[in-house]
């Protein structure tokens, strides 16, 4: 009986002490709710949201957003679904460096950086030009290519379309693919010529060859490639394009560690012959 009284008294003292401590702490020390995560779960959550530099090797897959319609950088075979191109080879090289395999995620030029920002992929690749609107939604790696807009035309018309003034004339038919920097450039500079938006970038050059349109202005690198595979087409002064641009790889905004890794990988690949080899495979 004496032991029972002593234990009851002790319990009362402890309760009173706890209540006093809570009152002394005041409103700023409100007790944690049942929903407050433990330190272990918070650490797990941070890890889940952590850098792709860790997450890609852990999952063994590098998810690559690419349009598949922009040779020589990215091309998706409509029959097999297989991807090829300079940046497809580069994606495989990057994935290998991260102990992963690439998984290509189909996107469009209008949605590429939005898909990246939404977490549908880890990197955007495939001849992506650096622009300030895109840079508001994504980080860009160190550039791997300097480029700019230049015309591609039927070879018999090469001397007719040397300047923007030559091209922007009534009766001249200009064609462009939608959603990217080609359309932006054309809409900014074509005021008098007829501008046609062609939805399929894989067949757009056939329209020039067939004589249904006269000019496309696209990246100089693409004009060189299309002139190589289509003898009917000529790239107009690709060494002196109308504009300046750079190509780079887009990575999620905020993941500085992953960006730094991709920067270092690009720097090495453009100086040790890796990029040059893949480019030569397509441009030879």
mmCIF file of N, CA and C in Angstrom, residues 7-72:
data_model
loop_
_atom_site.group_PDB
_atom_site.id
_atom_site.type_symbol
_atom_site.label_atom_id
_atom_site.label_comp_id
_atom_site.label_asym_id
_atom_site.label_seq_id
_atom_site.Cartn_x
_atom_site.Cartn_y
_atom_site.Cartn_z
ATOM 1 N N UNK A 7 4.215 5.711 -5.751
ATOM 2 C CA UNK A 7 4.201 5.748 -7.225
ATOM 3 C C UNK A 7 3.194 6.761 -7.740
ATOM 4 N N UNK A 8 2.044 6.854 -7.068
ATOM 5 C CA UNK A 8 1.028 7.825 -7.505
ATOM 6 C C UNK A 8 1.529 9.245 -7.335
ATOM 7 N N UNK A 9 2.198 9.478 -6.208
ATOM 8 C CA UNK A 9 2.745 10.813 -5.973
ATOM 9 C C UNK A 9 3.798 11.183 -7.003
ATOM 10 N N UNK A 10 4.637 10.210 -7.323
ATOM 11 C CA UNK A 10 5.685 10.449 -8.320
ATOM 12 C C UNK A 10 5.081 10.789 -9.675
ATOM 13 N N UNK A 11 4.037 10.068 -10.056
ATOM 14 C CA UNK A 11 3.379 10.330 -11.343
ATOM 15 C C UNK A 11 2.805 11.727 -11.386
ATOM 16 N N UNK A 12 2.222 12.170 -10.242
ATOM 17 C CA UNK A 12 1.650 13.516 -10.200
ATOM 18 C C UNK A 12 2.706 14.589 -10.361
ATOM 19 N N UNK A 13 3.861 14.372 -9.688
ATOM 20 C CA UNK A 13 4.970 15.330 -9.796
ATOM 21 C C UNK A 13 5.459 15.434 -11.234
ATOM 22 N N UNK A 14 5.625 14.291 -11.913
ATOM 23 C CA UNK A 14 6.117 14.285 -13.299
ATOM 24 C C UNK A 14 5.138 14.992 -14.229
ATOM 25 N N UNK A 15 3.842 14.755 -14.014
ATOM 26 C CA UNK A 15 2.832 15.402 -14.857
ATOM 27 C C UNK A 15 2.859 16.899 -14.694
ATOM 28 N N UNK A 16 2.996 17.332 -13.417
ATOM 29 C CA UNK A 16 3.044 18.768 -13.154
ATOM 30 C C UNK A 16 4.266 19.410 -13.769
ATOM 31 N N UNK A 17 5.399 18.720 -13.712
ATOM 32 C CA UNK A 17 6.643 19.237 -14.297
ATOM 33 C C UNK A 17 6.516 19.390 -15.807
ATOM 34 N N UNK A 18 5.927 18.388 -16.461
ATOM 35 C CA UNK A 18 5.752 18.441 -17.919
ATOM 36 C C UNK A 18 4.846 19.592 -18.317
ATOM 37 N N UNK A 19 3.761 19.773 -17.539
ATOM 38 C CA UNK A 19 2.836 20.858 -17.861
ATOM 39 C C UNK A 19 3.508 22.205 -17.701
ATOM 40 N N UNK A 20 4.323 22.344 -16.635
ATOM 41 C CA UNK A 20 5.037 23.603 -16.424
ATOM 42 C C UNK A 20 6.008 23.894 -17.528
ATOM 43 N N UNK A 21 6.695 22.890 -18.023
ATOM 44 C CA UNK A 21 7.653 23.078 -19.118
ATOM 45 C C UNK A 21 6.949 23.539 -20.370
ATOM 46 N N UNK A 22 5.781 22.963 -20.643
ATOM 47 C CA UNK A 22 5.031 23.350 -21.849
ATOM 48 C C UNK A 22 4.577 24.790 -21.758
ATOM 49 N N UNK A 23 4.120 25.220 -20.546
ATOM 50 C CA UNK A 23 3.688 26.605 -20.396
ATOM 51 C C UNK A 23 4.842 27.574 -20.529
ATOM 52 N N UNK A 24 6.010 27.181 -19.979
ATOM 53 C CA UNK A 24 7.184 28.050 -20.071
ATOM 54 C C UNK A 24 7.647 28.217 -21.503
ATOM 55 N N UNK A 25 7.499 27.157 -22.291
ATOM 56 C CA UNK A 25 7.958 27.210 -23.685
ATOM 57 C C UNK A 25 7.105 28.153 -24.502
ATOM 58 N N UNK A 26 5.812 28.311 -24.184
ATOM 59 C CA UNK A 26 4.958 29.253 -24.891
ATOM 60 C C UNK A 26 4.502 28.718 -26.228
ATOM 61 N N UNK A 27 3.779 29.549 -27.019
ATOM 62 C CA UNK A 27 3.186 29.137 -28.296
ATOM 63 C C UNK A 27 4.205 28.683 -29.308
ATOM 64 N N UNK A 28 5.441 29.240 -29.277
ATOM 65 C CA UNK A 28 6.430 28.879 -30.299
ATOM 66 C C UNK A 28 6.869 27.440 -30.176
ATOM 67 N N UNK A 29 6.597 26.794 -29.054
ATOM 68 C CA UNK A 29 7.026 25.418 -28.861
ATOM 69 C C UNK A 29 5.838 24.484 -28.849
ATOM 70 N N UNK A 30 4.911 24.703 -29.780
ATOM 71 C CA UNK A 30 3.725 23.860 -29.850
ATOM 72 C C UNK A 30 4.139 22.425 -30.100
ATOM 73 N N UNK A 31 3.429 21.472 -29.496
ATOM 74 C CA UNK A 31 3.794 20.074 -29.668
ATOM 75 C C UNK A 31 3.661 19.646 -31.114
ATOM 76 N N UNK A 32 4.533 18.736 -31.554
ATOM 77 C CA UNK A 32 4.505 18.240 -32.927
ATOM 78 C C UNK A 32 3.222 17.486 -33.180
ATOM 79 N N UNK A 33 2.607 17.701 -34.350
ATOM 80 C CA UNK A 33 1.394 16.983 -34.697
ATOM 81 C C UNK A 33 1.748 15.574 -35.126
ATOM 82 N N UNK A 34 0.723 14.764 -35.227
ATOM 83 C CA UNK A 34 0.944 13.368 -35.604
ATOM 84 C C UNK A 34 1.451 13.251 -37.021
ATOM 85 N N UNK A 35 1.217 14.308 -37.852
ATOM 86 C CA UNK A 35 1.636 14.242 -39.252
ATOM 87 C C UNK A 35 3.069 14.693 -39.469
ATOM 88 N N UNK A 36 3.736 15.237 -38.439
ATOM 89 C CA UNK A 36 5.109 15.690 -38.600
ATOM 90 C C UNK A 36 6.016 14.506 -38.889
ATOM 91 N N UNK A 37 6.801 14.522 -40.009
ATOM 92 C CA UNK A 37 7.614 13.369 -40.355
ATOM 93 C C UNK A 37 8.769 13.198 -39.396
ATOM 94 N N UNK A 38 9.142 11.977 -39.182
ATOM 95 C CA UNK A 38 10.314 11.691 -38.377
ATOM 96 C C UNK A 38 11.556 12.086 -39.146
ATOM 97 N N UNK A 39 12.691 12.190 -38.446
ATOM 98 C CA UNK A 39 13.929 12.550 -39.131
ATOM 99 C C UNK A 39 14.292 11.515 -40.179
ATOM 100 N N UNK A 40 13.953 10.257 -39.915
ATOM 101 C CA UNK A 40 14.266 9.200 -40.883
ATOM 102 C C UNK A 40 13.449 9.360 -42.154
ATOM 103 N N UNK A 41 12.120 9.650 -41.985
ATOM 104 C CA UNK A 41 11.281 9.803 -43.177
ATOM 105 C C UNK A 41 11.629 11.069 -43.933
ATOM 106 N N UNK A 42 12.021 12.143 -43.207
ATOM 107 C CA UNK A 42 12.423 13.380 -43.881
ATOM 108 C C UNK A 42 13.685 13.153 -44.704
ATOM 109 N N UNK A 43 14.613 12.381 -44.157
ATOM 110 C CA UNK A 43 15.840 12.081 -44.898
ATOM 111 C C UNK A 43 15.524 11.260 -46.138
ATOM 112 N N UNK A 44 14.585 10.322 -45.973
ATOM 113 C CA UNK A 44 14.195 9.505 -47.128
ATOM 114 C C UNK A 44 13.549 10.365 -48.201
ATOM 115 N N UNK A 45 12.736 11.361 -47.751
ATOM 116 C CA UNK A 45 12.082 12.246 -48.708
ATOM 117 C C UNK A 45 13.111 13.093 -49.449
ATOM 118 N N UNK A 46 14.097 13.599 -48.722
ATOM 119 C CA UNK A 46 15.158 14.383 -49.371
ATOM 120 C C UNK A 46 15.911 13.529 -50.363
ATOM 121 N N UNK A 47 16.153 12.284 -50.017
ATOM 122 C CA UNK A 47 16.868 11.379 -50.918
ATOM 123 C C UNK A 47 16.048 11.129 -52.182
ATOM 124 N N UNK A 48 14.701 10.971 -51.976
ATOM 125 C CA UNK A 48 13.839 10.726 -53.130
ATOM 126 C C UNK A 48 13.875 11.904 -54.086
ATOM 127 N N UNK A 49 13.966 13.126 -53.526
ATOM 128 C CA UNK A 49 13.985 14.318 -54.367
ATOM 129 C C UNK A 49 15.403 14.733 -54.733
ATOM 130 N N UNK A 50 16.391 13.960 -54.369
ATOM 131 C CA UNK A 50 17.778 14.362 -54.506
ATOM 132 C C UNK A 50 18.264 14.431 -55.923
ATOM 133 N N UNK A 51 19.538 14.650 -56.066
ATOM 134 C CA UNK A 51 20.144 14.865 -57.373
ATOM 135 C C UNK A 51 20.051 13.635 -58.277
ATOM 136 N N UNK A 52 19.874 13.901 -59.546
ATOM 137 C CA UNK A 52 19.862 12.817 -60.534
ATOM 138 C C UNK A 52 21.222 12.138 -60.636
ATOM 139 N N UNK A 53 22.253 12.805 -60.167
ATOM 140 C CA UNK A 53 23.581 12.201 -60.175
ATOM 141 C C UNK A 53 23.592 10.923 -59.330
ATOM 142 N N UNK A 54 22.732 10.863 -58.326
ATOM 143 C CA UNK A 54 22.584 9.650 -57.520
ATOM 144 C C UNK A 54 21.441 8.772 -58.024
ATOM 145 N N UNK A 55 20.334 9.393 -58.395
ATOM 146 C CA UNK A 55 19.130 8.629 -58.728
ATOM 147 C C UNK A 55 19.262 7.844 -60.025
ATOM 148 N N UNK A 56 19.925 8.407 -61.027
ATOM 149 C CA UNK A 56 20.058 7.688 -62.308
ATOM 150 C C UNK A 56 20.849 6.392 -62.141
ATOM 151 N N UNK A 57 22.027 6.412 -61.501
ATOM 152 C CA UNK A 57 22.726 5.134 -61.291
ATOM 153 C C UNK A 57 21.934 4.146 -60.443
ATOM 154 N N UNK A 58 21.176 4.642 -59.462
ATOM 155 C CA UNK A 58 20.397 3.747 -58.610
ATOM 156 C C UNK A 58 19.323 3.020 -59.398
ATOM 157 N N UNK A 59 18.624 3.756 -60.282
ATOM 158 C CA UNK A 59 17.565 3.108 -61.058
ATOM 159 C C UNK A 59 18.107 2.398 -62.299
ATOM 160 N N UNK A 60 19.340 2.781 -62.721
ATOM 161 C CA UNK A 60 19.951 2.132 -63.878
ATOM 162 C C UNK A 60 19.389 2.571 -65.211
ATOM 163 N N UNK A 61 18.667 3.699 -65.215
ATOM 164 C CA UNK A 61 18.026 4.194 -66.440
ATOM 165 C C UNK A 61 18.175 5.707 -66.497
ATOM 166 N N UNK A 62 18.611 6.222 -67.640
ATOM 167 C CA UNK A 62 18.642 7.651 -67.917
ATOM 168 C C UNK A 62 17.517 7.946 -68.896
ATOM 169 N N UNK A 63 16.513 8.701 -68.459
ATOM 170 C CA UNK A 63 15.362 9.013 -69.307
ATOM 171 C C UNK A 63 15.678 10.258 -70.141
ATOM 172 N N UNK A 64 15.613 10.103 -71.463
ATOM 173 C CA UNK A 64 16.048 11.157 -72.384
ATOM 174 C C UNK A 64 14.865 11.647 -73.211
ATOM 175 N N UNK A 65 14.453 12.881 -73.028
ATOM 176 C CA UNK A 65 13.426 13.476 -73.888
ATOM 177 C C UNK A 65 14.061 13.867 -75.212
ATOM 178 N N UNK A 66 13.451 13.451 -76.304
ATOM 179 C CA UNK A 66 13.983 13.776 -77.629
ATOM 180 C C UNK A 66 12.847 13.759 -78.641
ATOM 181 N N UNK A 67 12.933 14.613 -79.669
ATOM 182 C CA UNK A 67 11.833 14.744 -80.626
ATOM 183 C C UNK A 67 11.846 13.675 -81.705
ATOM 184 N N UNK A 68 13.020 13.135 -82.021
ATOM 185 C CA UNK A 68 13.095 12.086 -83.035
ATOM 186 C C UNK A 68 12.844 12.550 -84.452
ATOM 187 N N UNK A 69 12.881 13.874 -84.692
ATOM 188 C CA UNK A 69 12.557 14.370 -86.036
ATOM 189 C C UNK A 69 13.603 15.353 -86.567
ATOM 190 N N UNK A 70 14.809 15.284 -86.036
ATOM 191 C CA UNK A 70 15.788 16.318 -86.359
ATOM 192 C C UNK A 70 17.149 15.694 -86.643
ATOM 193 N N UNK A 71 17.251 15.106 -87.826
ATOM 194 C CA UNK A 71 18.550 14.570 -88.229
ATOM 195 C C UNK A 71 19.511 15.715 -88.560
ATOM 196 N N UNK A 72 20.793 15.587 -88.239
ATOM 197 C CA UNK A 72 21.492 14.368 -87.829
ATOM 198 C C UNK A 72 21.526 14.117 -86.328
#
